[in-house]
Coordinates of C-alpha atoms in Angstrom, one line a residue:
M251 CA -0.1 -0.2 0.1
R252 CA 3.0 2.4 0.9
K253 CA 4.6 1.8 -2.2
S254 CA 1.4 2.4 -4.3
L255 CA 1.3 5.6 -2.5
M256 CA 4.5 6.6 -3.3
I257 CA 3.9 5.7 -7.1
V258 CA 0.9 7.9 -6.9
F259 CA 2.4 10.7 -5.5
A260 CA 5.5 10.9 -8.1
L261 CA 2.7 10.7 -10.7
L262 CA 1.1 13.6 -9.4
L263 CA 4.4 15.4 -9.1
G264 CA 5.1 14.5 -12.8
W265 CA 1.6 15.9 -13.6
G266 CA 2.7 19.1 -12.0
S267 CA 5.7 19.5 -13.7
L268 CA 4.1 19.1 -17.0
N269 CA 1.4 21.2 -16.3
S270 CA 3.9 23.9 -15.4
L271 CA 5.9 23.5 -18.7
N272 CA 2.7 23.5 -20.9
A273 CA 1.6 26.7 -19.1
Q274 CA 5.0 28.2 -19.6
R275 CA 4.8 27.3 -23.4
Y276 CA 1.2 28.7 -23.9
A277 CA 2.6 31.8 -22.2
E278 CA 5.5 32.3 -24.7
D279 CA 3.0 32.0 -27.6
Y280 CA 0.9 34.1 -26.1
I281 CA 4.0 36.9 -25.6
K282 CA 4.9 36.5 -29.7
S283 CA 1.3 36.7 -30.3
G284 CA 1.5 40.2 -28.7
T285 CA 4.7 41.3 -30.3
L286 CA 3.1 40.7 -33.6
S287 CA 0.4 42.9 -32.4
A288 CA 2.3 45.6 -31.3
K289 CA 4.3 45.7 -34.2
V290 CA 1.2 46.1 -36.5
G291 CA -0.1 49.0 -34.1
D292 CA -2.9 46.9 -32.3
L293 CA -2.1 47.8 -28.7
D294 CA -5.4 46.5 -27.4
Q295 CA -4.9 42.9 -28.5
A296 CA -1.1 43.0 -27.3
M297 CA -2.3 44.1 -24.4
A298 CA -4.7 41.0 -23.7
D299 CA -1.9 38.7 -25.3
F300 CA 0.7 40.2 -22.7
T301 CA -1.9 40.0 -19.6
K302 CA -3.0 36.2 -20.6
A303 CA 0.4 35.3 -20.5
I304 CA 1.0 36.9 -17.1
E305 CA -1.9 34.7 -16.1
L306 CA -0.5 31.6 -17.6
D307 CA 3.1 31.8 -16.3
A308 CA 4.0 34.9 -14.1
R309 CA 7.5 33.8 -13.8
V310 CA 8.4 34.7 -17.2
P311 CA 9.4 38.7 -17.1
E312 CA 8.6 39.1 -21.1
G313 CA 4.9 39.5 -20.2
F314 CA 5.4 42.3 -17.9
Y315 CA 8.1 43.8 -19.9
N316 CA 5.9 44.1 -23.0
R317 CA 3.0 45.2 -21.3
G318 CA 5.1 47.7 -19.4
L319 CA 6.2 48.7 -22.8
I320 CA 2.3 49.1 -24.0
Y321 CA 1.6 51.2 -20.9
L322 CA 4.5 53.4 -21.6
K323 CA 3.5 53.8 -25.0
R324 CA 0.1 54.7 -24.0
K325 CA 1.5 57.3 -21.1
E326 CA 0.1 55.3 -18.4
F327 CA 3.3 55.4 -16.7
D328 CA 2.4 54.5 -13.3
L329 CA 1.0 51.1 -14.6
A330 CA 3.9 51.0 -16.5
A331 CA 6.2 51.5 -13.7
A332 CA 4.4 48.5 -11.9
D333 CA 5.1 46.3 -14.6
F334 CA 8.9 47.3 -15.2
A335 CA 9.4 46.7 -11.2
K336 CA 7.9 42.9 -11.3
A337 CA 10.2 42.3 -14.5
R338 CA 13.4 43.5 -12.3
K339 CA 12.5 41.3 -9.6
L340 CA 12.6 38.6 -12.0
R341 CA 15.6 39.8 -14.2
P342 CA 17.6 42.3 -11.9
E343 CA 20.2 42.7 -14.5
R344 CA 18.7 42.7 -17.7
A345 CA 19.4 46.2 -19.3
D346 CA 16.2 46.7 -21.2
I347 CA 14.3 46.5 -18.3
L348 CA 16.5 48.9 -16.2
L349 CA 16.3 51.4 -19.3
Q350 CA 12.5 51.2 -19.8
S351 CA 12.4 51.6 -15.8
G352 CA 14.6 54.4 -16.2
I353 CA 12.5 56.3 -18.8
T354 CA 9.3 55.7 -17.1
A355 CA 10.8 57.1 -14.1
K356 CA 11.7 60.3 -16.4
N357 CA 8.1 60.4 -17.2
L358 CA 6.7 60.2 -13.8
G359 CA 9.3 63.4 -12.9
K360 CA 11.9 61.1 -10.7
D361 CA 14.8 62.5 -12.3
Q362 CA 17.1 60.9 -9.9
E363 CA 15.5 57.7 -9.8
A364 CA 15.5 57.4 -13.8
I365 CA 19.3 58.5 -13.7
S366 CA 19.9 55.6 -11.3
F367 CA 18.1 53.1 -13.3
I368 CA 19.8 54.1 -16.6
R369 CA 23.3 54.1 -15.2
K370 CA 22.7 50.7 -13.8
A371 CA 21.5 49.6 -17.6
I372 CA 25.0 51.1 -18.8
R373 CA 26.7 49.1 -16.4
V374 CA 24.9 45.8 -17.6
D375 CA 25.7 46.9 -20.9
S376 CA 28.2 49.5 -21.8
K377 CA 27.9 49.5 -25.6
S378 CA 24.1 50.3 -25.5
P379 CA 23.6 53.7 -27.3
E380 CA 20.1 54.0 -26.2
A381 CA 20.7 53.8 -22.6
R382 CA 23.7 56.5 -22.6
F383 CA 21.1 58.6 -25.0
N384 CA 18.2 58.4 -22.7
L385 CA 20.3 59.5 -20.0
G386 CA 22.3 62.6 -22.2
L387 CA 18.8 63.9 -22.8
I388 CA 17.9 63.9 -18.9
F389 CA 21.1 65.6 -18.5
F390 CA 20.0 68.2 -21.4
E391 CA 16.5 68.9 -20.0
K392 CA 18.5 69.7 -16.9
E393 CA 20.5 72.1 -18.4
Q394 CA 23.5 70.3 -17.6
F395 CA 25.0 70.7 -21.0
F396 CA 28.6 69.5 -20.4
A397 CA 27.3 66.1 -18.7
A398 CA 24.6 65.6 -21.8
K399 CA 27.8 66.0 -24.2
N400 CA 29.9 63.5 -22.4
Q401 CA 27.0 61.2 -23.0
F402 CA 26.5 61.9 -26.5
D403 CA 30.3 62.0 -27.3
S404 CA 30.7 58.6 -26.1
I405 CA 27.9 57.1 -28.3
L406 CA 29.4 58.9 -31.1
L407 CA 32.8 57.6 -30.6
T408 CA 31.8 53.9 -31.4
K409 CA 28.8 54.7 -33.3
P410 CA 29.6 57.8 -35.8
E411 CA 26.2 57.5 -37.5
Y412 CA 23.8 57.2 -34.6
V413 CA 21.7 60.3 -35.6
P414 CA 19.8 60.9 -32.4
A415 CA 23.1 61.6 -30.5
L416 CA 24.3 63.5 -33.5
Y417 CA 21.1 65.7 -33.7
Q418 CA 20.7 66.1 -29.9
R419 CA 24.5 67.3 -29.8
A420 CA 23.9 69.9 -32.5
L421 CA 21.0 71.2 -30.5
L422 CA 23.1 71.2 -27.2
F423 CA 25.8 73.1 -29.5
M424 CA 22.9 75.9 -30.6
E425 CA 21.8 76.3 -26.5
L426 CA 25.8 76.9 -25.9
E427 CA 26.1 79.4 -29.3
D428 CA 28.4 77.2 -30.8
E429 CA 27.2 77.6 -34.4
K430 CA 29.9 75.9 -36.2
A431 CA 29.7 73.2 -34.2
A432 CA 25.8 72.6 -34.4
L433 CA 26.1 73.0 -38.4
R434 CA 29.0 70.5 -38.4
D435 CA 26.7 67.5 -36.6
L436 CA 23.6 69.3 -38.8
N437 CA 25.3 68.6 -41.9
K438 CA 25.8 65.2 -41.0
C439 CA 22.3 64.5 -39.9
C440 CA 21.3 65.7 -43.1
E441 CA 23.8 63.3 -44.9
L442 CA 22.6 60.1 -42.9
A443 CA 18.5 61.1 -42.9
P444 CA 17.9 63.2 -46.1
S445 CA 14.2 62.8 -45.8
D446 CA 13.6 64.1 -42.2
P447 CA 12.1 67.5 -42.8
E448 CA 13.2 68.9 -38.8
M449 CA 16.6 68.0 -39.4
V450 CA 16.7 69.7 -42.4
M451 CA 14.7 72.8 -41.1
T452 CA 16.9 72.9 -37.9
R453 CA 20.0 73.4 -40.1
G454 CA 18.4 75.7 -41.9
T455 CA 17.5 77.8 -38.6
V456 CA 21.3 77.4 -37.5
K457 CA 22.5 79.3 -41.3
A458 CA 20.0 81.9 -40.8
G459 CA 21.5 82.7 -37.2
M460 CA 24.4 82.9 -38.9
R461 CA 22.9 85.4 -41.4
L462 CA 23.5 82.7 -44.2
Y463 CA 19.9 83.5 -45.6
R464 CA 20.1 82.4 -49.1
T465 CA 21.4 79.1 -48.0
A466 CA 19.1 78.9 -45.2
K467 CA 16.0 79.2 -47.5
V468 CA 17.2 76.4 -49.7
D469 CA 16.8 74.1 -46.5
F470 CA 13.7 75.5 -45.4
S471 CA 12.2 74.9 -49.1
K472 CA 13.8 71.3 -48.8
A473 CA 11.6 70.8 -45.5
I474 CA 8.5 72.2 -47.2
E475 CA 9.0 69.9 -50.2
L476 CA 9.4 66.7 -47.4
D477 CA 6.6 68.2 -45.5
P478 CA 4.2 70.2 -47.0
E479 CA 2.1 71.1 -43.9
Y480 CA 5.3 72.1 -42.0
A481 CA 4.3 75.7 -40.7
D482 CA 7.5 76.3 -38.9
A483 CA 9.6 76.0 -42.2
Y484 CA 7.2 78.3 -43.8
M485 CA 7.6 80.6 -41.0
N486 CA 11.6 80.4 -41.1
R487 CA 11.6 80.6 -44.9
A488 CA 9.3 83.6 -44.7
L489 CA 12.0 85.7 -41.9
A490 CA 14.8 84.5 -44.3
T491 CA 13.1 86.0 -47.1
F492 CA 12.3 88.9 -45.2
N493 CA 15.7 89.5 -44.4
L494 CA 16.7 89.5 -47.9
M495 CA 14.0 92.3 -48.4
D496 CA 11.7 90.2 -50.2
W497 CA 8.3 91.4 -49.0
A498 CA 6.5 89.9 -51.6
G499 CA 7.9 86.5 -51.0
A500 CA 8.0 86.5 -47.3
E501 CA 4.0 87.7 -47.5
S502 CA 3.4 84.6 -49.3
D503 CA 5.3 82.3 -46.7
Y504 CA 3.6 83.9 -43.6
S505 CA 0.1 83.2 -45.6
A506 CA 0.9 79.6 -46.2
A507 CA 1.6 79.1 -42.7
I508 CA -1.6 81.3 -41.4
D509 CA -3.2 78.6 -43.9
I510 CA -2.0 75.9 -42.0
D511 CA -2.2 76.9 -38.5
D512 CA -3.9 80.4 -38.1
S513 CA -3.3 80.5 -34.3
I514 CA 0.5 81.9 -34.7
P515 CA 0.7 85.5 -34.0
E516 CA 4.3 85.8 -35.1
A517 CA 2.6 84.7 -38.4
W518 CA 0.1 87.6 -38.8
L519 CA 2.5 90.1 -37.2
G520 CA 5.0 89.1 -39.8
R521 CA 2.7 89.6 -42.6
A522 CA 1.7 92.7 -41.5
L523 CA 5.3 94.1 -41.5
C524 CA 5.7 92.5 -45.1
R525 CA 2.3 94.5 -46.2
F526 CA 3.0 97.7 -44.7
N527 CA 6.2 97.5 -47.1
L528 CA 4.1 96.7 -50.0
S529 CA 1.8 99.7 -49.3
K530 CA -0.9 97.5 -48.2
N531 CA -1.5 99.2 -45.2
Q532 CA -5.5 98.7 -44.8
E533 CA -4.7 94.7 -44.9
A534 CA -1.5 95.4 -42.5
C535 CA -3.3 96.9 -39.8
A536 CA -6.3 94.1 -40.2
D537 CA -3.2 91.4 -39.4
L538 CA -1.9 93.6 -36.5
Q539 CA -5.3 93.5 -35.1
K540 CA -5.0 89.6 -35.3
A541 CA -1.6 89.5 -34.0
K542 CA -2.9 91.8 -31.2
E543 CA -6.2 89.1 -30.4
L544 CA -3.7 86.1 -30.6
G545 CA -1.5 88.0 -27.7
H546 CA 1.6 89.1 -29.5
K547 CA 3.2 91.8 -27.3
L548 CA 4.3 94.1 -29.9
A549 CA 1.1 94.3 -32.0
Q550 CA -0.3 96.9 -30.1
E551 CA 2.8 99.2 -30.2
Y552 CA 2.6 98.4 -33.9
L553 CA -1.1 99.6 -34.4
D554 CA -0.5 102.9 -32.0
Q555 CA 2.5 103.8 -34.7
L556 CA 1.3 102.7 -38.2
C557 CA -2.6 102.2 -37.8
R558 CA -3.9 105.6 -36.5

């Protein structure tokens, strides 16, 4: 009898192990399915799949990690933080989990916690450009420019074509008023990502700051070609054209910016100044009135001087 009990007990143990193995396999299937759904943008299905994977086997960190990514994408930061914490408990030395924990903490306004997580991610995987990049972004936002530059420099030493770091370093140089260094990095960005209108437009902004208005206009025109609804590109091209004293050309670009977004007070003020130069005084005064309504601080002063 005792022997029979032992055999039954052993069978039960084997059955439990088999159930556990099956649960893990099913959980992995749901994780694969959720990952595919996330790639095609079906976040609801992805969320359901990752949640089912967690229900089947809560010992697999990918369920929590991937569901945390969905919460992060949806800006549900508290829920993302909770899932990343569970994933960290299961795999405390995984760099990707630590990095996403840091990004989530940053979005929750916990900068020091974010820095701590991301530095741990770097210690685990010192070659990860994403971790150093996000650490650089935090330092940049805190106006710790040299600390930010150190992170971007470290990335570019080993990955000189890592465009996000090049672009952020260019913005950093702009903050430091080092226009030549900014232009150097932006030239490289535009070579590596020629179809990105923001990078082309930013390069034009630097050139305009250097009073290279004609070459700046080329960049603004390229940005508009890449994105015809880019109101800021029209605004910047209008300003460069205005500085070249082409009042009609500038008026046209300000009008285009207004057509895209009529809530920009600078566009109404800029067009008003063009129209005064074109002797369209009545239309100019109407534009100044609109700029005033939108809150431009100089509009009333111009109205008093030019529209009595």
